[in-house]
PDB file of C-alpha atoms in Angstrom:
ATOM      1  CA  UNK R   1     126.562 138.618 147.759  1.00 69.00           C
ATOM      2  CA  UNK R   2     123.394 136.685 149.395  1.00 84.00           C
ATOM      3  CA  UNK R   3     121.249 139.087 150.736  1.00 93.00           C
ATOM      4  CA  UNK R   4     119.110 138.095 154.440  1.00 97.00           C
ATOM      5  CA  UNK R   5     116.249 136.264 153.186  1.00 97.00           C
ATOM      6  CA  UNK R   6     118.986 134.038 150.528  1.00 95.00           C
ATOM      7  CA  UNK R   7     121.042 133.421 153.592  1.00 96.00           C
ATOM      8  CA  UNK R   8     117.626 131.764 155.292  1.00 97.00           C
ATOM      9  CA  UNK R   9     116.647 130.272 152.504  1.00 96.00           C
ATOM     10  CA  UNK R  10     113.662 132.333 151.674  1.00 97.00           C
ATOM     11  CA  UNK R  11     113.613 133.270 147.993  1.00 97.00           C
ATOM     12  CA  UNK R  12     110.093 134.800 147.593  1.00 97.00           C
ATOM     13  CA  UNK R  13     107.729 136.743 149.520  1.00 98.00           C
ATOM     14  CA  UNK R  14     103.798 136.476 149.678  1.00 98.00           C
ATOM     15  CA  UNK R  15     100.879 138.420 151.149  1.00 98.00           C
ATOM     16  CA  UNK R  16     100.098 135.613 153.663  1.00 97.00           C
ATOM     17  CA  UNK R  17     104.002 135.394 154.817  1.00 98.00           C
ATOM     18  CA  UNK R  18     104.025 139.157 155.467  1.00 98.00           C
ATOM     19  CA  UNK R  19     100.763 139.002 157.271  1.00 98.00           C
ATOM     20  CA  UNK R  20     101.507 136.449 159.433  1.00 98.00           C
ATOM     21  CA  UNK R  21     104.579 138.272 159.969  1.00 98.00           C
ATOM     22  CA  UNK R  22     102.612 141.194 161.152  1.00 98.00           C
ATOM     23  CA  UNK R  23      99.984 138.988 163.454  1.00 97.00           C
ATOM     24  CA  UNK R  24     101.966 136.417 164.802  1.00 97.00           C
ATOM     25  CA  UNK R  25     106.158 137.036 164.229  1.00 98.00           C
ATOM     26  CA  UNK R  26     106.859 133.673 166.257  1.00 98.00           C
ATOM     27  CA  UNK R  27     104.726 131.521 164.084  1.00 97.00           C
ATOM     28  CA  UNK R  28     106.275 133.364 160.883  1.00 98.00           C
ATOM     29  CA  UNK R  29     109.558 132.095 162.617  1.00 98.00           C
ATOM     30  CA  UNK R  30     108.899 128.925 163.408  1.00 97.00           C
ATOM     31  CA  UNK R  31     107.481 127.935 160.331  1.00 97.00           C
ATOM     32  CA  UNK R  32     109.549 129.685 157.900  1.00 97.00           C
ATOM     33  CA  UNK R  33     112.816 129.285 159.580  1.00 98.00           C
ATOM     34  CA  UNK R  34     112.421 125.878 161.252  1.00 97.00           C
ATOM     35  CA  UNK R  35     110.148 124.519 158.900  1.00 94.00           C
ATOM     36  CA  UNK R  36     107.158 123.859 161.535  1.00 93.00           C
ATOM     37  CA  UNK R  37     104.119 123.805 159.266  1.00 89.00           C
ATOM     38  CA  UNK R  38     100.921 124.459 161.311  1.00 86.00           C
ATOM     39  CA  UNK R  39      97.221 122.665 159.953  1.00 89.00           C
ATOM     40  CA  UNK R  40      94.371 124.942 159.107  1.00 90.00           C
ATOM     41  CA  UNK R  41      91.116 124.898 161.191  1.00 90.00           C
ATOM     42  CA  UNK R  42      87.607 124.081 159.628  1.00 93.00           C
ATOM     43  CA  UNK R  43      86.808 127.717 158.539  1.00 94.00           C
ATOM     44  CA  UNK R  44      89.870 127.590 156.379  1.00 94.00           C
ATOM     45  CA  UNK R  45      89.094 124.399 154.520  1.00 96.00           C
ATOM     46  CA  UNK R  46      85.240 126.135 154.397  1.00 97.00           C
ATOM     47  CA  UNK R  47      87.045 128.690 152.231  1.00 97.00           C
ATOM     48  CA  UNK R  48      88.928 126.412 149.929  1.00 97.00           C
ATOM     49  CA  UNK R  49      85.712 124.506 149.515  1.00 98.00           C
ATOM     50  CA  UNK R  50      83.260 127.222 148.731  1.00 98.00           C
ATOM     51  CA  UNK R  51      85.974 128.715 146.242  1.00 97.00           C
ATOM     52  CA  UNK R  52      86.132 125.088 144.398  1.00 97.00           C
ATOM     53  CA  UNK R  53      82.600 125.282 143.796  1.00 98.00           C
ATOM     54  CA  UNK R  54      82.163 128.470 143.083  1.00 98.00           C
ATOM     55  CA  UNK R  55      84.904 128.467 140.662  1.00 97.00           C
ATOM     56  CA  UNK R  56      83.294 125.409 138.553  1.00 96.00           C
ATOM     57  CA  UNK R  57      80.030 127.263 138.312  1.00 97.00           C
ATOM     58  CA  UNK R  58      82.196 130.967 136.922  1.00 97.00           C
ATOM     59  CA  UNK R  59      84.034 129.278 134.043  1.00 96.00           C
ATOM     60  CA  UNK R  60      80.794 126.721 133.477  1.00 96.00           C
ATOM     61  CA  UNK R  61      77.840 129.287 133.851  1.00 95.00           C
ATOM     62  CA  UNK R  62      75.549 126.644 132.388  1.00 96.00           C
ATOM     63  CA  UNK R  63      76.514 124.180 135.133  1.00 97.00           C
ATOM     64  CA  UNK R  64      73.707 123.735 137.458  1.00 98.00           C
ATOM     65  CA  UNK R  65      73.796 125.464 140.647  1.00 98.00           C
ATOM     66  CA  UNK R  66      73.376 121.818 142.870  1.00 98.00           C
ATOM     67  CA  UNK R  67      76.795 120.349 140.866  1.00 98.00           C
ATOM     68  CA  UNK R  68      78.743 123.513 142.344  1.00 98.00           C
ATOM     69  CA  UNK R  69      77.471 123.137 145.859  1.00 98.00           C
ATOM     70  CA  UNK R  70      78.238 118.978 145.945  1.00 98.00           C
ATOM     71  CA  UNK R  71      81.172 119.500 144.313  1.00 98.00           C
ATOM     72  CA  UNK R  72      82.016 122.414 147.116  1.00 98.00           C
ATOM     73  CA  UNK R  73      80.698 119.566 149.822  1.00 97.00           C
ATOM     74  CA  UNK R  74      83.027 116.870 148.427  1.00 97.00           C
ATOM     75  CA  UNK R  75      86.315 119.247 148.434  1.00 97.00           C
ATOM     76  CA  UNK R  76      85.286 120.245 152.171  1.00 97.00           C
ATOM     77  CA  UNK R  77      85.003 116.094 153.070  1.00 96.00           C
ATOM     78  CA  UNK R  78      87.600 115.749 151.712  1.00 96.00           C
ATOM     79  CA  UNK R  79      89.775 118.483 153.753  1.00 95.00           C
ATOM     80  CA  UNK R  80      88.662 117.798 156.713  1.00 94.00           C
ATOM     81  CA  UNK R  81      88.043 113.724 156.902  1.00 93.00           C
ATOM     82  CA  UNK R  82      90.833 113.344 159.533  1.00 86.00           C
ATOM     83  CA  UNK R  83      90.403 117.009 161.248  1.00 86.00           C
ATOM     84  CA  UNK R  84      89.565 117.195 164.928  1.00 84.00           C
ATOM     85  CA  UNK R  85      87.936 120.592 164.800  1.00 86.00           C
ATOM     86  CA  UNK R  86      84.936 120.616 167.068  1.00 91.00           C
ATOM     87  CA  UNK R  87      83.437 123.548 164.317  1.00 91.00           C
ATOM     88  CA  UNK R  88      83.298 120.918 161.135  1.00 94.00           C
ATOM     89  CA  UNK R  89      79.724 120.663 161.146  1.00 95.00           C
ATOM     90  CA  UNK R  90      78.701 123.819 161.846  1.00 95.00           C
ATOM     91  CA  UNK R  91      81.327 125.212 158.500  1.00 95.00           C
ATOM     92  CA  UNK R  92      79.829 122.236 156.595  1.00 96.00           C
ATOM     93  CA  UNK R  93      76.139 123.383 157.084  1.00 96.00           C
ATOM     94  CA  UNK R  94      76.936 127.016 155.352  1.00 97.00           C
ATOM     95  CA  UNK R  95      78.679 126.096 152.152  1.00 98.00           C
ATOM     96  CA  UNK R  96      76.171 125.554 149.780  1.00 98.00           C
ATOM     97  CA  UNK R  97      74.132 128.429 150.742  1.00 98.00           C
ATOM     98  CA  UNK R  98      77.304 130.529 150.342  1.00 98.00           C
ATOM     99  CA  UNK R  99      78.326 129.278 146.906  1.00 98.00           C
ATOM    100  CA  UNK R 100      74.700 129.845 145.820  1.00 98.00           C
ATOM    101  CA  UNK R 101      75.020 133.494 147.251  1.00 98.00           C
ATOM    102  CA  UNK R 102      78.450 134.052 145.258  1.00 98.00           C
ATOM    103  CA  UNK R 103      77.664 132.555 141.879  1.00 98.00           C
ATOM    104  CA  UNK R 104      74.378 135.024 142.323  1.00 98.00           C
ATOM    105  CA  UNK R 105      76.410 138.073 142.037  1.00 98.00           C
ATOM    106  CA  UNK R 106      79.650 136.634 140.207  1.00 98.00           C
ATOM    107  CA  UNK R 107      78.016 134.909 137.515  1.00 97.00           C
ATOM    108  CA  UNK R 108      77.579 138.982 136.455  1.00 96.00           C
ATOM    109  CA  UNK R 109      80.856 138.967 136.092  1.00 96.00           C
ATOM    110  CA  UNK R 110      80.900 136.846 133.039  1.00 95.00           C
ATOM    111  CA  UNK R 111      83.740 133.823 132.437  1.00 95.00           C
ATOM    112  CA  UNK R 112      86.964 135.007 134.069  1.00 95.00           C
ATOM    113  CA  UNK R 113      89.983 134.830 131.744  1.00 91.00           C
ATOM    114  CA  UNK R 114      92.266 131.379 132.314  1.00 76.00           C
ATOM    115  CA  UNK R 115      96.163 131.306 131.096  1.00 62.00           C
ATOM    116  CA  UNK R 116      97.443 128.045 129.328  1.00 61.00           C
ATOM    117  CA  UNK R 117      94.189 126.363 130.694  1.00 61.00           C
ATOM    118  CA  UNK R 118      95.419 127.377 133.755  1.00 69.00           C
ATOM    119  CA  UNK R 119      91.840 129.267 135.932  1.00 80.00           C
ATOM    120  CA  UNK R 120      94.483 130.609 138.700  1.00 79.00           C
ATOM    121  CA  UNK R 121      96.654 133.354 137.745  1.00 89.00           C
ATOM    122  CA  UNK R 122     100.453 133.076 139.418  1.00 92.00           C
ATOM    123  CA  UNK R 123     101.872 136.121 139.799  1.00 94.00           C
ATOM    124  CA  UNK R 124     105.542 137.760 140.310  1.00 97.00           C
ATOM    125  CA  UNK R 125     106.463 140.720 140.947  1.00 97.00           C
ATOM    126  CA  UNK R 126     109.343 142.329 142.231  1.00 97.00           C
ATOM    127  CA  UNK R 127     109.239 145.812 144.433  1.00 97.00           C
ATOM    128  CA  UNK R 128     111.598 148.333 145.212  1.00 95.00           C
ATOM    129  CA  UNK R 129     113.812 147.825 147.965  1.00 94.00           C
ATOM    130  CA  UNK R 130     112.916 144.352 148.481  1.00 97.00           C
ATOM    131  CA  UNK R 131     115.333 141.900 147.805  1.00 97.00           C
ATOM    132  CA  UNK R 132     113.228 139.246 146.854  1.00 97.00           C
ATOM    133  CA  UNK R 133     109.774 138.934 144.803  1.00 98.00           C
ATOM    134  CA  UNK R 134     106.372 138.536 145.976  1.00 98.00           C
ATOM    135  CA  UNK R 135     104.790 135.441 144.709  1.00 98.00           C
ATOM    136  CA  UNK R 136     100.786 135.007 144.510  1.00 96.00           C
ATOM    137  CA  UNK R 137      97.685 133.379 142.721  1.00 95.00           C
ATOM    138  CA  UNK R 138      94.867 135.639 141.589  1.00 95.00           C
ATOM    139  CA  UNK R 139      91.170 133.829 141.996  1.00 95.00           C
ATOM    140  CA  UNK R 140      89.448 135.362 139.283  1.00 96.00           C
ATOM    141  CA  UNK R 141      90.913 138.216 136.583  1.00 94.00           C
ATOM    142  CA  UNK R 142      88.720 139.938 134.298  1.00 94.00           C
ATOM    143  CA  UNK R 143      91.223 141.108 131.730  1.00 91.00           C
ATOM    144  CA  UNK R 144      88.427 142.527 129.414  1.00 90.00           C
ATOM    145  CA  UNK R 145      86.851 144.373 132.232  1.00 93.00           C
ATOM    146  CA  UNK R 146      90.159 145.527 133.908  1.00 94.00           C
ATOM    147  CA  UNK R 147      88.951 143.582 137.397  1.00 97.00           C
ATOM    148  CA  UNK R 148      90.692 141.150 139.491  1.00 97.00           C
ATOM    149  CA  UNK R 149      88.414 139.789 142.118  1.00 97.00           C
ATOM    150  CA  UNK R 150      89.290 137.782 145.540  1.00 97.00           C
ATOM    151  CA  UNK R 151      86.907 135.618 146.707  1.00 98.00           C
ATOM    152  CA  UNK R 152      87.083 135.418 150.871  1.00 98.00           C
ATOM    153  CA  UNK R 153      84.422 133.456 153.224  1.00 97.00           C
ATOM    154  CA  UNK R 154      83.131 134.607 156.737  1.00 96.00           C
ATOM    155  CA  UNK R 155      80.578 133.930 159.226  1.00 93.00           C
ATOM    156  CA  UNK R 156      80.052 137.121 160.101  1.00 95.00           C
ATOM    157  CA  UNK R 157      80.601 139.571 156.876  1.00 97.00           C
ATOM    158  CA  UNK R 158      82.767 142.610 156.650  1.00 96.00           C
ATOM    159  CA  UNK R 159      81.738 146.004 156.223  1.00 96.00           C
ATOM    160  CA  UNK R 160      84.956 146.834 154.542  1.00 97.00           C
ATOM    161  CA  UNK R 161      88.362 145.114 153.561  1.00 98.00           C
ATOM    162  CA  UNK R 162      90.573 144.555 155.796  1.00 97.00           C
ATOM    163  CA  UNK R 163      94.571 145.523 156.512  1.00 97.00           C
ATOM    164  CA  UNK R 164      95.223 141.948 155.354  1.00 98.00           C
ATOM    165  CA  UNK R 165      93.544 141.408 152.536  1.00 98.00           C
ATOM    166  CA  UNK R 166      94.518 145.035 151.388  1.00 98.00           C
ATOM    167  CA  UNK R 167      98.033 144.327 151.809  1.00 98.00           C
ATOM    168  CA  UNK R 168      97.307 141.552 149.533  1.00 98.00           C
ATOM    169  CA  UNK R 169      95.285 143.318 147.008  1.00 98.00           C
ATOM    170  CA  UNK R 170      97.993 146.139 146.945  1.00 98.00           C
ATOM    171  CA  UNK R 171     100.592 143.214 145.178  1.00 98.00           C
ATOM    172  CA  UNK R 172      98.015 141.977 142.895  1.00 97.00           C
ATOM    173  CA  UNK R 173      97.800 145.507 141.758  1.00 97.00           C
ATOM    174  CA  UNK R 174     101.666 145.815 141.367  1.00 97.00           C
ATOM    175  CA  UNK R 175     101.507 142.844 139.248  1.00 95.00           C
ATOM    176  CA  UNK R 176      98.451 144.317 137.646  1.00 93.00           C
ATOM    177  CA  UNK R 177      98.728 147.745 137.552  1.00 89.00           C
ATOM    178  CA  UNK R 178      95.911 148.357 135.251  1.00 89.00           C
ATOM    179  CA  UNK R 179      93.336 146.286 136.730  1.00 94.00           C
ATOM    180  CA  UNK R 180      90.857 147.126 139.655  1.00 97.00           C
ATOM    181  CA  UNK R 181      90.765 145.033 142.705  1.00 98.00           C
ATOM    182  CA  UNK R 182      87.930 143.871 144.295  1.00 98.00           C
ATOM    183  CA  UNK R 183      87.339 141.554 146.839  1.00 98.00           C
ATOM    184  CA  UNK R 184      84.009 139.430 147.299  1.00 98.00           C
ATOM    185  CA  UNK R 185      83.155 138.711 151.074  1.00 98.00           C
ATOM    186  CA  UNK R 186      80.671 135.937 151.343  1.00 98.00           C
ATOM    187  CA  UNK R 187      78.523 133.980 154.187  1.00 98.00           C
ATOM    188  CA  UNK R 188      76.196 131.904 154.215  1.00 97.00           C
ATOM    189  CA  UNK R 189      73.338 134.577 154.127  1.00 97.00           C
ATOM    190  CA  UNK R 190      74.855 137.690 152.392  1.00 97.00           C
ATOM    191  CA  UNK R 191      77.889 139.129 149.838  1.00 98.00           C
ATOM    192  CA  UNK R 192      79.697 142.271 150.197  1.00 98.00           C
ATOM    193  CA  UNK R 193      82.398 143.088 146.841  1.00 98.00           C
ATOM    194  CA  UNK R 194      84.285 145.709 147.923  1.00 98.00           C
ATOM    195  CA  UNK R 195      86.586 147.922 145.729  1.00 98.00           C
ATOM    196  CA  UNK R 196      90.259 148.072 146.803  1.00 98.00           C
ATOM    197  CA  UNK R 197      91.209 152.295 147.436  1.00 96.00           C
ATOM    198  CA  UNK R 198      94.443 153.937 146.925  1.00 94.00           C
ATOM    199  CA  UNK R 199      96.504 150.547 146.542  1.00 96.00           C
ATOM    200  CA  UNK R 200      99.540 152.461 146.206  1.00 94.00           C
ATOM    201  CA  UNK R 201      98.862 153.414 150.361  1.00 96.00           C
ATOM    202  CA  UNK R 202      98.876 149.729 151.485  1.00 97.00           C
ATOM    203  CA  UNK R 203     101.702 148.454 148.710  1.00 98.00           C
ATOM    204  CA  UNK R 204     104.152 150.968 150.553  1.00 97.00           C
ATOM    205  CA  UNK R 205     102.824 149.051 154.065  1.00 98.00           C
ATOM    206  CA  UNK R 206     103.748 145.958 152.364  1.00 98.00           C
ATOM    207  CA  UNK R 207     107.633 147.258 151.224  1.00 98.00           C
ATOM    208  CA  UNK R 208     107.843 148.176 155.036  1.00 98.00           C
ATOM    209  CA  UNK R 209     106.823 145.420 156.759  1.00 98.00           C
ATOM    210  CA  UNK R 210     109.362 142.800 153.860  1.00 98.00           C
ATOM    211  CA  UNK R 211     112.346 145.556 154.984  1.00 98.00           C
ATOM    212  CA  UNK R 212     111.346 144.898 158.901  1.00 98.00           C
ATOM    213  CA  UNK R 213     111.254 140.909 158.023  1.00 98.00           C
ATOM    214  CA  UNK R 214     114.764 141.744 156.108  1.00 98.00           C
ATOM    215  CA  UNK R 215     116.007 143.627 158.906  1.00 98.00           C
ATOM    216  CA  UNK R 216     114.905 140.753 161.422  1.00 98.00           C
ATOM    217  CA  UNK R 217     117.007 137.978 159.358  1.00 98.00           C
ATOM    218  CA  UNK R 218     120.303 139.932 159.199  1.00 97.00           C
ATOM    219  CA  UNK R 219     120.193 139.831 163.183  1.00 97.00           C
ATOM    220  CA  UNK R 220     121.405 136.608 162.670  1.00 97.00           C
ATOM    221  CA  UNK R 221     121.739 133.592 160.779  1.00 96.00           C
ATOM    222  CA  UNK R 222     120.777 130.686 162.741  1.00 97.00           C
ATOM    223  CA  UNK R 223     117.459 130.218 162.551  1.00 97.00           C
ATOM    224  CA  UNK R 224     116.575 128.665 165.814  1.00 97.00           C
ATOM    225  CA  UNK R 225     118.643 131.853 167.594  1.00 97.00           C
ATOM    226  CA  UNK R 226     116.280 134.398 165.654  1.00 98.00           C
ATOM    227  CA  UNK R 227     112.804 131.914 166.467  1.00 97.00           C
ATOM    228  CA  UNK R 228     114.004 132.010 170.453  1.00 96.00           C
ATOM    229  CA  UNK R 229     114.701 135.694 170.573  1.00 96.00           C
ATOM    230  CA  UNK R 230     110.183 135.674 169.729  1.00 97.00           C
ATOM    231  CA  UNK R 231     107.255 134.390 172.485  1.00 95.00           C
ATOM    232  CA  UNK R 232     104.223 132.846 170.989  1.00 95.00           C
ATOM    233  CA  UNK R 233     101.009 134.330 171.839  1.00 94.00           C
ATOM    234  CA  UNK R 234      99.069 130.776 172.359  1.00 92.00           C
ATOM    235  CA  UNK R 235      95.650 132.059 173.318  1.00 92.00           C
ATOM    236  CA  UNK R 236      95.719 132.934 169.203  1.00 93.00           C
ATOM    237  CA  UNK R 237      93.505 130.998 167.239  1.00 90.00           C
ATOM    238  CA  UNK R 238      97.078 130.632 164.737  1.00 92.00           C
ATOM    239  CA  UNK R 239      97.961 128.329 167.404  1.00 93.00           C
ATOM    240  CA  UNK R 240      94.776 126.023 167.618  1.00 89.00           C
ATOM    241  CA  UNK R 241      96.428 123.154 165.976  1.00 90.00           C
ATOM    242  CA  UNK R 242      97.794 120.717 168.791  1.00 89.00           C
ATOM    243  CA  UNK R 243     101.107 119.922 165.663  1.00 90.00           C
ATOM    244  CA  UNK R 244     101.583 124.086 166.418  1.00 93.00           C
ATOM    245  CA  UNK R 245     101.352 123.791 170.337  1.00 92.00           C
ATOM    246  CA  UNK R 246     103.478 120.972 170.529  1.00 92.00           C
ATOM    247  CA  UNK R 247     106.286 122.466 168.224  1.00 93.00           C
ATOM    248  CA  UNK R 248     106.011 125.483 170.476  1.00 94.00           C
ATOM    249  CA  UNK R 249     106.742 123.685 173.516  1.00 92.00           C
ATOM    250  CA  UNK R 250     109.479 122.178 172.354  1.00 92.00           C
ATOM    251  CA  UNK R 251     111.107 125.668 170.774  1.00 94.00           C
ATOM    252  CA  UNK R 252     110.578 127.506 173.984  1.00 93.00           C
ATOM    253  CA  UNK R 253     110.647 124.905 176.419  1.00 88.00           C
ATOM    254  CA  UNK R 254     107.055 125.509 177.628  1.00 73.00           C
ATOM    255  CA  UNK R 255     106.078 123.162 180.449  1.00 55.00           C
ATOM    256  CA  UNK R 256     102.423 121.349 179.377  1.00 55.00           C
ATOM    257  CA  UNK R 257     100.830 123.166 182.377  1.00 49.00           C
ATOM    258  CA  UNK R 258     101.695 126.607 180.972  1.00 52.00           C
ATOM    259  CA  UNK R 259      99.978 126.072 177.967  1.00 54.00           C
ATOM    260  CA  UNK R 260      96.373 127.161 177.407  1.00 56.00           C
ATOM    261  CA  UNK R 261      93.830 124.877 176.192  1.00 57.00           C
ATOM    262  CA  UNK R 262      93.114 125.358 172.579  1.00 52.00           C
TER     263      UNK R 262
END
């Protein structure tokens, strides 16, 4: 017998899908049960760029620091070299000053361990009383020190982790029950590494908020019926992209003059 997510075509879980769940339930819908992807902004592609570079210089700590940043520069070019995000400049200007600031205190670290030449752990794991498993990528594992550490980008930096992130933490250290979590905040002036507490706490948040998702699907199974019964929240940043505005006013039959301006 399928079980609610099977029946929706959903076989796997992650911490971003339950945490978009949590922030925004009618973009979770439309994009995981129409299939209405949504593009990143600038500050995303700003985080995928500084982890490129920063990533080159960890498992190459004799690489100079100036092949990191360009190579961090390039990825970010090429991300956004069709993007019509007004902020692309202003996320360009920070990245190499914020891979320099990261490979400064990661470089400590040492060389992070790497799997089948593989630098990107995948991870599995399955929970109790959830049907289906969570799926995730660890950015840098330590398996001789025991630490697993997340690299995340800001402009403005934290002064602690956040629900997210330790929802996301709280899997890795499911799949990893041995290892610490940390997770490295960095912008382009400072770093904060901050040490994941009482994972166990959050990983129970995470088993209730996959049984609300579960309970959610076996309302119904048509897709579009379960997307129709949600209202988008369009003054959200998640719904910046004009692909994301557009699917929404076709879903819920939102005249153009009802939608804010991005």
């Amino acid at each position: 017998m399928t079980n609610a997510f099977e029946r929706h075509g959903l076989d796997h879980l992650s911490a971003s899908s339950i945490n978009l769940f949590v922030a925004q339930p009618a973009m979770w819908a439309m994009q995981k049960l129409l299939g209405h992807k949504s593009r990143v902004g600038a500050a995303a592609h700003r985080g995928t760029a500084v982890e490129a570079g920063v990533e080159m210089g960890l498992f190459d700590p004799n690489l100079p620091l100036e092949d990191c940043q360009e190579a961090a520069r390039a990825r970010f070019n090429q991300l956004t070299a069709l993007s019509a995000d007004p902020n692309v400049e202003k996320e360009r200007a920070g990245i190499a000053s914020a891979v320099a600031i990261a490979l400064g205190e990661l470089r400590q670290y040492g060389i992070p361990g790497s799997a089948d030449g593989t630098r990107q752990h995948r991870i599995e794991v399955e929970l109790p009383g959830v049907p289906v498993p969570f799926i995730g990528w660890l950015d840098f594992w330590y398996p001789d020190h025991g630490i697993i550490i997340d690299l995340k980008t800001q402009g403005r930096l934290s002064s602690k982790i956040s629900d997210p992130h330790a929802r996301q933490g709280a899997i890795y250290h499911a799949a990893h029950g041995n290892s610490e979590i940390r997770f490295a905040y960095v912008t382009p002036q400072k770093i904060g590494v901050y040490r994941l507490e009482d994972p166990r706490l959050h990983l129970d948040r995470v088993v209730s908020i996959a049984r609300s998702i579960e309970r959610f699907l076996s309302l119904s199974e048509d897709g579009a019926e379960l997307t129709a019964a949600l209202s988008p929240d369009l003054d959200s940043f998640y719904w910046n992209d004009p692909g994301a505005r557009a699917a929404a006013q076709e879903i819920w039959g939102l005249a153009p003059e009802a939608m804010p301006q991005a």
